[in-house]
Amino acid sequence: MEPFTLPDTERLPEVLLELAVPFDEVNAVLAARTGLARDRGLRAAFDEVLREQSAAVGTVGRPSGFGGGRPVEFEGPGHLLTLLFVALAPQTRAYHRALGISPAVTRTTLADLGRQLVVSRWRGHPGGLGNPGWLTLHFRGELYQLGRLQFQRKRLTGPDAEAAAGAGFGPWCLQLHIPDHCGPLSPEACDRALARARGFFARHFPGEPYPAACAFSWLLDPQLCRYLPADSNIVRFQRRFTPLRPPGEPEDDNPLRYVFGDAGRPLDSLPRDTPLQRALVDHLRAGGHWYVARGWLSLGDHGG
């Protein structure tokens, strides 16, 4: 897919709307597109990164290509990364079409671009995308939004693969992700998402057997059961899973970042409006720690 093209300034706002980019970010993205067109050196760096991302569409498990080795032009605030995914989206859509994936699934999956711009702003990132590596999963065809949950094609490695083999499945599994702002994590919504995933991946990826789904999340930390009602959605979600292997070191920043946005704020300054907020704060103030727990469930068993 070369040369890479971007929509012109007349078409770009419509494309951004299709990707759920917030309206108050549109002018900034347009400005970034103008700057990119005027700077040959910047466009050369942009195209190089885009070629790398394009080559990864359809693959599973490749490094994201973002992090410490990112070109200096892509560091700091701005919308070059937003434009990168805009430019990659036609190839992603073509990949989906070739697999027979419905336009509705494509649309809701790629709309996470707009949601991540909102999340990045909420977490204090000064404009643009704070975690572009996460979106490579969507735009490479590794991750799909199916109702309330997101499902990532995953080939387990290392201790996770060994634990999965001991449990009687793997190395392929679907890694579950639980996006915020998608409604309650109700048992009914999760049942529907899991049922959709079972049919979706069997139909579109028949060469990749997915007998089980895994979640690696602070939401599975069993300590939450001490604080939340037994009939809460989070506790009921936890009960779906069998532990895969013991958690590692404490990761207190993980739930704080997801629930409060900024993991560096003093505990006394955090809101305590919900049972979950109070649980996270009270546990830490009492000297406890939070862990990312690993769990699995059979895709033949959707009960919650």
PDB file of C-alpha atoms in Angstrom:
ATOM      1  CA  MET A   1       0.000   0.000   0.000  1.00  0.00           C
ATOM      2  CA  GLU A   2       2.369   2.660  -1.243  1.00  0.00           C
ATOM      3  CA  PRO A   3       2.452   5.557  -1.764  1.00  0.00           C
ATOM      4  CA  PHE A   4       0.433   6.277   1.349  1.00  0.00           C
ATOM      5  CA  THR A   5      -2.177   8.969   1.058  1.00  0.00           C
ATOM      6  CA  LEU A   6      -4.150  10.981   3.565  1.00  0.00           C
ATOM      7  CA  PRO A   7      -7.610  12.427   2.985  1.00  0.00           C
ATOM      8  CA  ASP A   8      -7.507  16.058   1.853  1.00  0.00           C
ATOM      9  CA  THR A   9      -8.612  18.773   4.256  1.00  0.00           C
ATOM     10  CA  GLU A  10     -12.161  18.706   2.894  1.00  0.00           C
ATOM     11  CA  ARG A  11     -12.611  14.965   3.307  1.00  0.00           C
ATOM     12  CA  LEU A  12     -10.581  14.551   6.523  1.00  0.00           C
ATOM     13  CA  PRO A  13     -13.257  15.795   8.985  1.00  0.00           C
ATOM     14  CA  GLU A  14     -15.685  13.189   7.680  1.00  0.00           C
ATOM     15  CA  VAL A  15     -13.066  10.451   8.036  1.00  0.00           C
ATOM     16  CA  LEU A  16     -12.314  11.591  11.585  1.00  0.00           C
ATOM     17  CA  LEU A  17     -16.012  11.411  12.413  1.00  0.00           C
ATOM     18  CA  GLU A  18     -16.079   7.802  11.165  1.00  0.00           C
ATOM     19  CA  LEU A  19     -13.277   7.052  13.629  1.00  0.00           C
ATOM     20  CA  ALA A  20     -15.121   8.756  16.518  1.00  0.00           C
ATOM     21  CA  VAL A  21     -12.527  11.537  16.867  1.00  0.00           C
ATOM     22  CA  PRO A  22     -14.034  14.184  19.190  1.00  0.00           C
ATOM     23  CA  PHE A  23     -15.235  17.297  17.395  1.00  0.00           C
ATOM     24  CA  ASP A  24     -12.993  19.552  19.461  1.00  0.00           C
ATOM     25  CA  GLU A  25      -9.912  17.664  18.242  1.00  0.00           C
ATOM     26  CA  VAL A  26     -10.760  17.950  14.534  1.00  0.00           C
ATOM     27  CA  ASN A  27      -9.168  21.364  13.895  1.00  0.00           C
ATOM     28  CA  ALA A  28      -5.961  20.282  15.606  1.00  0.00           C
ATOM     29  CA  VAL A  29      -5.800  17.165  13.420  1.00  0.00           C
ATOM     30  CA  LEU A  30      -6.388  19.321  10.336  1.00  0.00           C
ATOM     31  CA  ALA A  31      -3.530  21.587  11.402  1.00  0.00           C
ATOM     32  CA  ALA A  32      -1.262  18.582  11.829  1.00  0.00           C
ATOM     33  CA  ARG A  33      -2.194  17.399   8.346  1.00  0.00           C
ATOM     34  CA  THR A  34      -1.271  20.819   6.890  1.00  0.00           C
ATOM     35  CA  GLY A  35       2.055  20.812   8.718  1.00  0.00           C
ATOM     36  CA  LEU A  36       2.817  17.312   7.504  1.00  0.00           C
ATOM     37  CA  ALA A  37       2.171  18.290   3.889  1.00  0.00           C
ATOM     38  CA  ARG A  38       4.544  21.263   4.133  1.00  0.00           C
ATOM     39  CA  ASP A  39       7.497  19.484   5.771  1.00  0.00           C
ATOM     40  CA  ARG A  40       9.208  16.940   3.520  1.00  0.00           C
ATOM     41  CA  GLY A  41      11.448  15.642   6.269  1.00  0.00           C
ATOM     42  CA  LEU A  42       8.528  15.116   8.596  1.00  0.00           C
ATOM     43  CA  ARG A  43       6.558  13.379   5.856  1.00  0.00           C
ATOM     44  CA  ALA A  44       9.495  11.066   5.161  1.00  0.00           C
ATOM     45  CA  ALA A  45       9.614  10.055   8.842  1.00  0.00           C
ATOM     46  CA  PHE A  46       5.833   9.654   8.865  1.00  0.00           C
ATOM     47  CA  ASP A  47       5.874   7.416   5.798  1.00  0.00           C
ATOM     48  CA  GLU A  48       8.628   5.262   7.247  1.00  0.00           C
ATOM     49  CA  VAL A  49       6.650   4.591  10.423  1.00  0.00           C
ATOM     50  CA  LEU A  50       3.532   4.006   8.345  1.00  0.00           C
ATOM     51  CA  ARG A  51       5.307   1.450   6.158  1.00  0.00           C
ATOM     52  CA  GLU A  52       6.340  -0.456   9.282  1.00  0.00           C
ATOM     53  CA  GLN A  53       2.786  -0.449  10.613  1.00  0.00           C
ATOM     54  CA  SER A  54       1.368  -1.412   7.225  1.00  0.00           C
ATOM     55  CA  ALA A  55       3.659  -4.449   7.014  1.00  0.00           C
ATOM     56  CA  ALA A  56       2.262  -5.667  10.349  1.00  0.00           C
ATOM     57  CA  VAL A  57      -1.419  -5.669   9.310  1.00  0.00           C
ATOM     58  CA  GLY A  58      -2.711  -9.220   9.606  1.00  0.00           C
ATOM     59  CA  THR A  59       0.055 -10.403  11.927  1.00  0.00           C
ATOM     60  CA  VAL A  60      -0.168 -11.471  15.565  1.00  0.00           C
ATOM     61  CA  GLY A  61       2.280 -10.690  18.332  1.00  0.00           C
ATOM     62  CA  ARG A  62       4.668  -8.284  16.642  1.00  0.00           C
ATOM     63  CA  PRO A  63       6.091  -5.476  18.790  1.00  0.00           C
ATOM     64  CA  SER A  64       4.042  -2.317  18.467  1.00  0.00           C
ATOM     65  CA  GLY A  65       6.914  -0.278  17.058  1.00  0.00           C
ATOM     66  CA  PHE A  66       6.287   2.486  19.582  1.00  0.00           C
ATOM     67  CA  GLY A  67       8.162   3.267  22.742  1.00  0.00           C
ATOM     68  CA  GLY A  68      11.707   4.348  23.401  1.00  0.00           C
ATOM     69  CA  GLY A  69      12.737   3.921  19.769  1.00  0.00           C
ATOM     70  CA  ARG A  70      10.014   6.132  18.341  1.00  0.00           C
ATOM     71  CA  PRO A  71      11.292   8.830  15.940  1.00  0.00           C
ATOM     72  CA  VAL A  72      11.752  12.162  17.672  1.00  0.00           C
ATOM     73  CA  GLU A  73       9.167  13.732  15.373  1.00  0.00           C
ATOM     74  CA  PHE A  74       6.491  11.572  17.025  1.00  0.00           C
ATOM     75  CA  GLU A  75       7.361  12.477  20.599  1.00  0.00           C
ATOM     76  CA  GLY A  76       5.419  15.048  22.587  1.00  0.00           C
ATOM     77  CA  PRO A  77       2.012  16.590  21.912  1.00  0.00           C
ATOM     78  CA  GLY A  78       0.422  16.709  18.496  1.00  0.00           C
ATOM     79  CA  HIS A  79      -1.635  14.624  16.124  1.00  0.00           C
ATOM     80  CA  LEU A  80       0.936  12.922  13.920  1.00  0.00           C
ATOM     81  CA  LEU A  81       0.008   9.620  15.536  1.00  0.00           C
ATOM     82  CA  THR A  82      -3.680  10.268  14.954  1.00  0.00           C
ATOM     83  CA  LEU A  83      -2.926  10.868  11.280  1.00  0.00           C
ATOM     84  CA  LEU A  84      -0.871   7.686  11.210  1.00  0.00           C
ATOM     85  CA  PHE A  85      -3.906   5.596  12.142  1.00  0.00           C
ATOM     86  CA  VAL A  86      -6.128   7.590   9.784  1.00  0.00           C
ATOM     87  CA  ALA A  87      -3.745   6.686   6.959  1.00  0.00           C
ATOM     88  CA  LEU A  88      -3.636   3.034   8.045  1.00  0.00           C
ATOM     89  CA  ALA A  89      -7.423   2.656   8.359  1.00  0.00           C
ATOM     90  CA  PRO A  90      -8.147   1.901   4.647  1.00  0.00           C
ATOM     91  CA  GLN A  91      -5.753  -1.048   4.740  1.00  0.00           C
ATOM     92  CA  THR A  92      -7.331  -2.295   7.970  1.00  0.00           C
ATOM     93  CA  ARG A  93     -10.788  -2.061   6.436  1.00  0.00           C
ATOM     94  CA  ALA A  94      -9.601  -3.943   3.354  1.00  0.00           C
ATOM     95  CA  TYR A  95      -8.145  -6.662   5.567  1.00  0.00           C
ATOM     96  CA  HIS A  96     -11.456  -6.967   7.412  1.00  0.00           C
ATOM     97  CA  ARG A  97     -13.415  -7.135   4.159  1.00  0.00           C
ATOM     98  CA  ALA A  98     -11.175  -9.905   2.836  1.00  0.00           C
ATOM     99  CA  LEU A  99     -12.010 -11.928   5.950  1.00  0.00           C
ATOM    100  CA  GLY A 100     -15.736 -11.259   5.604  1.00  0.00           C
ATOM    101  CA  ILE A 101     -15.917  -9.191   8.793  1.00  0.00           C
ATOM    102  CA  SER A 102     -19.000  -6.999   8.920  1.00  0.00           C
ATOM    103  CA  PRO A 103     -18.655  -3.228   8.479  1.00  0.00           C
ATOM    104  CA  ALA A 104     -20.375  -2.766  11.853  1.00  0.00           C
ATOM    105  CA  VAL A 105     -17.629  -4.668  13.693  1.00  0.00           C
ATOM    106  CA  THR A 106     -14.968  -2.756  11.763  1.00  0.00           C
ATOM    107  CA  ARG A 107     -16.579   0.554  12.622  1.00  0.00           C
ATOM    108  CA  THR A 108     -16.940  -0.094  16.356  1.00  0.00           C
ATOM    109  CA  THR A 109     -13.424  -1.543  16.575  1.00  0.00           C
ATOM    110  CA  LEU A 110     -11.681   1.362  14.839  1.00  0.00           C
ATOM    111  CA  ALA A 111     -13.790   3.903  16.732  1.00  0.00           C
ATOM    112  CA  ASP A 112     -11.473   3.225  19.663  1.00  0.00           C
ATOM    113  CA  LEU A 113      -9.175   5.799  18.063  1.00  0.00           C
ATOM    114  CA  GLY A 114     -11.522   8.564  19.169  1.00  0.00           C
ATOM    115  CA  ARG A 115     -12.030   7.046  22.597  1.00  0.00           C
ATOM    116  CA  GLN A 116      -8.285   6.835  23.141  1.00  0.00           C
ATOM    117  CA  LEU A 117      -7.915  10.529  22.355  1.00  0.00           C
ATOM    118  CA  VAL A 118     -10.412  11.254  25.131  1.00  0.00           C
ATOM    119  CA  VAL A 119      -8.676   8.830  27.514  1.00  0.00           C
ATOM    120  CA  SER A 120      -5.276  10.341  26.721  1.00  0.00           C
ATOM    121  CA  ARG A 121      -6.557  13.821  27.536  1.00  0.00           C
ATOM    122  CA  TRP A 122      -8.171  12.554  30.741  1.00  0.00           C
ATOM    123  CA  ARG A 123      -4.828  11.038  31.789  1.00  0.00           C
ATOM    124  CA  GLY A 124      -3.052  14.329  31.315  1.00  0.00           C
ATOM    125  CA  HIS A 125      -1.418  13.771  27.931  1.00  0.00           C
ATOM    126  CA  PRO A 126      -1.028  17.237  26.352  1.00  0.00           C
ATOM    127  CA  GLY A 127      -2.820  16.585  23.073  1.00  0.00           C
ATOM    128  CA  GLY A 128      -2.844  13.564  20.798  1.00  0.00           C
ATOM    129  CA  LEU A 129      -2.414   9.907  21.656  1.00  0.00           C
ATOM    130  CA  GLY A 130      -0.641   8.882  24.822  1.00  0.00           C
ATOM    131  CA  ASN A 131      -0.587   5.140  24.109  1.00  0.00           C
ATOM    132  CA  PRO A 132      -0.336   4.475  20.356  1.00  0.00           C
ATOM    133  CA  GLY A 133       0.960   0.956  20.886  1.00  0.00           C
ATOM    134  CA  TRP A 134      -2.478  -0.087  22.161  1.00  0.00           C
ATOM    135  CA  LEU A 135      -4.153   1.021  18.932  1.00  0.00           C
ATOM    136  CA  THR A 136      -1.811  -1.019  16.768  1.00  0.00           C
ATOM    137  CA  LEU A 137      -3.789  -4.057  17.952  1.00  0.00           C
ATOM    138  CA  HIS A 138      -6.963  -2.643  16.412  1.00  0.00           C
ATOM    139  CA  PHE A 139      -5.449  -1.421  13.180  1.00  0.00           C
ATOM    140  CA  ARG A 140      -3.406  -4.587  12.563  1.00  0.00           C
ATOM    141  CA  GLY A 141      -6.455  -6.814  12.919  1.00  0.00           C
ATOM    142  CA  GLU A 142      -5.452  -8.392  16.224  1.00  0.00           C
ATOM    143  CA  LEU A 143      -8.267  -6.936  18.337  1.00  0.00           C
ATOM    144  CA  TYR A 144     -12.027  -6.665  17.768  1.00  0.00           C
ATOM    145  CA  GLN A 145     -14.829  -4.994  19.682  1.00  0.00           C
ATOM    146  CA  LEU A 146     -17.750  -7.400  20.009  1.00  0.00           C
ATOM    147  CA  GLY A 147     -20.396  -5.793  22.155  1.00  0.00           C
ATOM    148  CA  ARG A 148     -19.286  -5.001  25.692  1.00  0.00           C
ATOM    149  CA  LEU A 149     -15.844  -6.616  25.450  1.00  0.00           C
ATOM    150  CA  GLN A 150     -12.792  -6.452  23.243  1.00  0.00           C
ATOM    151  CA  PHE A 151     -11.088  -9.660  22.129  1.00  0.00           C
ATOM    152  CA  GLN A 152      -7.441  -9.895  21.110  1.00  0.00           C
ATOM    153  CA  ARG A 153      -6.006 -12.744  19.079  1.00  0.00           C
ATOM    154  CA  LYS A 154      -3.214 -14.017  21.271  1.00  0.00           C
ATOM    155  CA  ARG A 155      -0.579 -16.737  21.170  1.00  0.00           C
ATOM    156  CA  LEU A 156       0.618 -17.201  24.726  1.00  0.00           C
ATOM    157  CA  THR A 157       4.318 -17.534  25.448  1.00  0.00           C
ATOM    158  CA  GLY A 158       6.561 -18.178  28.445  1.00  0.00           C
ATOM    159  CA  PRO A 159       4.997 -18.872  31.863  1.00  0.00           C
ATOM    160  CA  ASP A 160       1.499 -18.016  30.604  1.00  0.00           C
ATOM    161  CA  ALA A 161       1.772 -20.639  27.857  1.00  0.00           C
ATOM    162  CA  GLU A 162       3.073 -23.198  30.356  1.00  0.00           C
ATOM    163  CA  ALA A 163       0.194 -22.463  32.725  1.00  0.00           C
ATOM    164  CA  ALA A 164      -2.314 -22.689  29.883  1.00  0.00           C
ATOM    165  CA  ALA A 165      -0.927 -26.055  28.801  1.00  0.00           C
ATOM    166  CA  GLY A 166      -1.269 -27.269  32.368  1.00  0.00           C
ATOM    167  CA  ALA A 167      -4.898 -26.140  32.320  1.00  0.00           C
ATOM    168  CA  GLY A 168      -5.510 -28.059  29.094  1.00  0.00           C
ATOM    169  CA  PHE A 169      -5.603 -25.330  26.453  1.00  0.00           C
ATOM    170  CA  GLY A 170      -3.354 -23.040  24.468  1.00  0.00           C
ATOM    171  CA  PRO A 171      -1.168 -21.645  23.227  1.00  0.00           C
ATOM    172  CA  TRP A 172      -3.891 -19.768  21.347  1.00  0.00           C
ATOM    173  CA  CYS A 173      -6.374 -17.827  23.451  1.00  0.00           C
ATOM    174  CA  LEU A 174      -8.507 -14.725  23.179  1.00  0.00           C
ATOM    175  CA  GLN A 175      -7.297 -12.036  25.549  1.00  0.00           C
ATOM    176  CA  LEU A 176     -10.223 -10.088  26.969  1.00  0.00           C
ATOM    177  CA  HIS A 177     -10.092  -6.332  27.415  1.00  0.00           C
ATOM    178  CA  ILE A 178     -12.744  -4.394  29.301  1.00  0.00           C
ATOM    179  CA  PRO A 179     -13.125  -0.888  27.865  1.00  0.00           C
ATOM    180  CA  ASP A 180     -14.609   1.872  29.969  1.00  0.00           C
ATOM    181  CA  HIS A 181     -17.468   4.047  28.690  1.00  0.00           C
ATOM    182  CA  CYS A 182     -19.198   1.054  27.077  1.00  0.00           C
ATOM    183  CA  GLY A 183     -21.970   0.602  29.596  1.00  0.00           C
ATOM    184  CA  PRO A 184     -22.253  -1.636  32.653  1.00  0.00           C
ATOM    185  CA  LEU A 185     -20.157  -4.789  32.832  1.00  0.00           C
ATOM    186  CA  SER A 186     -23.358  -6.737  33.369  1.00  0.00           C
ATOM    187  CA  PRO A 187     -23.504 -10.533  33.197  1.00  0.00           C
ATOM    188  CA  GLU A 188     -25.966 -10.319  30.324  1.00  0.00           C
ATOM    189  CA  ALA A 189     -23.725  -8.012  28.281  1.00  0.00           C
ATOM    190  CA  CYS A 190     -20.716 -10.248  28.920  1.00  0.00           C
ATOM    191  CA  ASP A 191     -22.671 -13.372  27.954  1.00  0.00           C
ATOM    192  CA  ARG A 192     -23.637 -11.793  24.640  1.00  0.00           C
ATOM    193  CA  ALA A 193     -20.077 -10.656  23.928  1.00  0.00           C
ATOM    194  CA  LEU A 194     -18.591 -14.081  24.698  1.00  0.00           C
ATOM    195  CA  ALA A 195     -21.189 -15.827  22.556  1.00  0.00           C
ATOM    196  CA  ARG A 196     -20.428 -13.479  19.663  1.00  0.00           C
ATOM    197  CA  ALA A 197     -16.706 -14.050  20.045  1.00  0.00           C
ATOM    198  CA  ARG A 198     -17.048 -17.810  19.864  1.00  0.00           C
ATOM    199  CA  GLY A 199     -18.767 -17.621  16.483  1.00  0.00           C
ATOM    200  CA  PHE A 200     -16.803 -14.659  15.176  1.00  0.00           C
ATOM    201  CA  PHE A 201     -13.320 -16.139  15.540  1.00  0.00           C
ATOM    202  CA  ALA A 202     -14.350 -19.619  14.417  1.00  0.00           C
ATOM    203  CA  ARG A 203     -15.775 -18.082  11.250  1.00  0.00           C
ATOM    204  CA  HIS A 204     -13.119 -15.509  10.400  1.00  0.00           C
ATOM    205  CA  PHE A 205      -9.975 -17.186  11.802  1.00  0.00           C
ATOM    206  CA  PRO A 206     -10.611 -20.920  11.390  1.00  0.00           C
ATOM    207  CA  GLY A 207      -6.890 -21.708  11.488  1.00  0.00           C
ATOM    208  CA  GLU A 208      -6.521 -20.298  14.980  1.00  0.00           C
ATOM    209  CA  PRO A 209      -8.270 -22.461  17.588  1.00  0.00           C
ATOM    210  CA  TYR A 210      -9.557 -20.465  20.545  1.00  0.00           C
ATOM    211  CA  PRO A 211     -10.943 -22.858  23.158  1.00  0.00           C
ATOM    212  CA  ALA A 212     -10.463 -20.353  25.968  1.00  0.00           C
ATOM    213  CA  ALA A 213     -10.328 -16.676  26.785  1.00  0.00           C
ATOM    214  CA  CYS A 214      -7.877 -15.089  29.203  1.00  0.00           C
ATOM    215  CA  ALA A 215      -7.866 -11.842  31.115  1.00  0.00           C
ATOM    216  CA  PHE A 216      -4.840 -10.214  32.707  1.00  0.00           C
ATOM    217  CA  SER A 217      -6.338  -7.438  34.780  1.00  0.00           C
ATOM    218  CA  TRP A 218      -6.525  -5.775  38.153  1.00  0.00           C
ATOM    219  CA  LEU A 219     -10.278  -6.355  37.870  1.00  0.00           C
ATOM    220  CA  LEU A 220      -9.559 -10.014  38.645  1.00  0.00           C
ATOM    221  CA  ASP A 221      -7.669  -9.248  41.869  1.00  0.00           C
ATOM    222  CA  PRO A 222      -9.636 -11.351  44.407  1.00  0.00           C
ATOM    223  CA  GLN A 223      -9.031  -8.735  47.103  1.00  0.00           C
ATOM    224  CA  LEU A 224     -11.796  -6.665  45.496  1.00  0.00           C
ATOM    225  CA  CYS A 225     -14.278  -9.194  46.868  1.00  0.00           C
ATOM    226  CA  ARG A 226     -13.529  -7.896  50.379  1.00  0.00           C
ATOM    227  CA  TYR A 227     -14.898  -4.493  49.491  1.00  0.00           C
ATOM    228  CA  LEU A 228     -17.544  -4.939  46.782  1.00  0.00           C
ATOM    229  CA  PRO A 229     -21.006  -6.509  47.138  1.00  0.00           C
ATOM    230  CA  ALA A 230     -21.247 -10.144  46.087  1.00  0.00           C
ATOM    231  CA  ASP A 231     -23.759  -9.243  43.392  1.00  0.00           C
ATOM    232  CA  SER A 232     -21.667  -6.418  41.924  1.00  0.00           C
ATOM    233  CA  ASN A 233     -20.790  -6.672  38.255  1.00  0.00           C
ATOM    234  CA  ILE A 234     -17.063  -6.815  38.964  1.00  0.00           C
ATOM    235  CA  VAL A 235     -17.365  -9.678  41.464  1.00  0.00           C
ATOM    236  CA  ARG A 236     -19.682 -11.577  39.125  1.00  0.00           C
ATOM    237  CA  PHE A 237     -17.211 -10.995  36.295  1.00  0.00           C
ATOM    238  CA  GLN A 238     -14.406 -12.403  38.444  1.00  0.00           C
ATOM    239  CA  ARG A 239     -16.396 -15.567  39.142  1.00  0.00           C
ATOM    240  CA  ARG A 240     -16.285 -16.478  35.469  1.00  0.00           C
ATOM    241  CA  PHE A 241     -12.547 -17.082  35.599  1.00  0.00           C
ATOM    242  CA  THR A 242     -10.264 -19.810  36.884  1.00  0.00           C
ATOM    243  CA  PRO A 243      -6.866 -18.524  38.036  1.00  0.00           C
ATOM    244  CA  LEU A 244      -4.201 -19.160  35.400  1.00  0.00           C
ATOM    245  CA  ARG A 245      -1.134 -18.580  37.578  1.00  0.00           C
ATOM    246  CA  PRO A 246      -0.273 -16.494  40.652  1.00  0.00           C
ATOM    247  CA  PRO A 247       0.145 -12.740  40.194  1.00  0.00           C
ATOM    248  CA  GLY A 248       3.593 -11.178  40.197  1.00  0.00           C
ATOM    249  CA  GLU A 249       4.733  -7.987  41.872  1.00  0.00           C
ATOM    250  CA  PRO A 250       2.217  -5.373  43.101  1.00  0.00           C
ATOM    251  CA  GLU A 251       0.952  -2.973  40.440  1.00  0.00           C
ATOM    252  CA  ASP A 252      -0.801  -0.282  42.462  1.00  0.00           C
ATOM    253  CA  ASP A 253      -0.575   2.270  39.656  1.00  0.00           C
ATOM    254  CA  ASN A 254      -2.561   0.056  37.308  1.00  0.00           C
ATOM    255  CA  PRO A 255      -6.054   0.402  38.847  1.00  0.00           C
ATOM    256  CA  LEU A 256      -5.391   4.009  39.850  1.00  0.00           C
ATOM    257  CA  ARG A 257      -4.604   4.921  36.252  1.00  0.00           C
ATOM    258  CA  TYR A 258      -7.704   3.217  34.887  1.00  0.00           C
ATOM    259  CA  VAL A 259     -10.127   4.478  37.517  1.00  0.00           C
ATOM    260  CA  PHE A 260      -8.761   7.937  38.333  1.00  0.00           C
ATOM    261  CA  GLY A 261      -6.689   8.792  35.262  1.00  0.00           C
ATOM    262  CA  ASP A 262      -3.610   9.958  37.132  1.00  0.00           C
ATOM    263  CA  ALA A 263      -1.805   7.379  39.250  1.00  0.00           C
ATOM    264  CA  GLY A 264       0.436  10.035  40.776  1.00  0.00           C
ATOM    265  CA  ARG A 265      -2.217  11.994  42.659  1.00  0.00           C
ATOM    266  CA  PRO A 266      -2.163  11.844  46.469  1.00  0.00           C
ATOM    267  CA  LEU A 267      -4.617   9.274  47.762  1.00  0.00           C
ATOM    268  CA  ASP A 268      -6.377  11.864  49.910  1.00  0.00           C
ATOM    269  CA  SER A 269      -7.220  13.897  46.801  1.00  0.00           C
ATOM    270  CA  LEU A 270      -8.942  11.070  44.919  1.00  0.00           C
ATOM    271  CA  PRO A 271     -12.751  10.961  44.673  1.00  0.00           C
ATOM    272  CA  ARG A 272     -14.641   8.426  46.761  1.00  0.00           C
ATOM    273  CA  ASP A 273     -17.977   8.538  44.990  1.00  0.00           C
ATOM    274  CA  THR A 274     -18.351   4.844  44.146  1.00  0.00           C
ATOM    275  CA  PRO A 275     -17.725   1.590  46.020  1.00  0.00           C
ATOM    276  CA  LEU A 276     -14.878   0.805  43.620  1.00  0.00           C
ATOM    277  CA  GLN A 277     -13.173   4.152  44.175  1.00  0.00           C
ATOM    278  CA  ARG A 278     -13.438   3.755  47.936  1.00  0.00           C
ATOM    279  CA  ALA A 279     -12.129   0.198  47.754  1.00  0.00           C
ATOM    280  CA  LEU A 280      -9.052   1.135  45.747  1.00  0.00           C
ATOM    281  CA  VAL A 281      -8.146   4.052  47.996  1.00  0.00           C
ATOM    282  CA  ASP A 282      -8.967   2.479  51.359  1.00  0.00           C
ATOM    283  CA  HIS A 283      -6.968  -0.661  50.575  1.00  0.00           C
ATOM    284  CA  LEU A 284      -3.860   1.347  49.688  1.00  0.00           C
ATOM    285  CA  ARG A 285      -4.223   3.666  52.660  1.00  0.00           C
ATOM    286  CA  ALA A 286      -4.358   0.589  54.910  1.00  0.00           C
ATOM    287  CA  GLY A 287      -0.994  -0.520  53.538  1.00  0.00           C
ATOM    288  CA  GLY A 288      -2.284  -3.053  51.008  1.00  0.00           C
ATOM    289  CA  HIS A 289      -1.364  -3.491  47.359  1.00  0.00           C
ATOM    290  CA  TRP A 290      -3.206  -4.291  44.150  1.00  0.00           C
ATOM    291  CA  TYR A 291      -2.201  -6.971  41.665  1.00  0.00           C
ATOM    292  CA  VAL A 292      -2.833  -7.815  38.035  1.00  0.00           C
ATOM    293  CA  ALA A 293      -4.381 -11.272  38.232  1.00  0.00           C
ATOM    294  CA  ARG A 294      -4.461 -13.815  35.412  1.00  0.00           C
ATOM    295  CA  GLY A 295      -7.555 -15.868  34.760  1.00  0.00           C
ATOM    296  CA  TRP A 296      -9.081 -18.012  32.042  1.00  0.00           C
ATOM    297  CA  LEU A 297     -12.478 -19.303  31.034  1.00  0.00           C
ATOM    298  CA  SER A 298     -13.698 -21.838  28.533  1.00  0.00           C
ATOM    299  CA  LEU A 299     -15.455 -20.306  25.562  1.00  0.00           C
ATOM    300  CA  GLY A 300     -17.971 -23.079  25.827  1.00  0.00           C
ATOM    301  CA  ASP A 301     -19.067 -21.808  29.251  1.00  0.00           C
ATOM    302  CA  HIS A 302     -20.570 -18.329  29.291  1.00  0.00           C
ATOM    303  CA  GLY A 303     -22.362 -18.452  32.608  1.00  0.00           C
ATOM    304  CA  GLY A 304     -22.013 -15.431  34.890  1.00  0.00           C
TER     305      GLY A 304
END
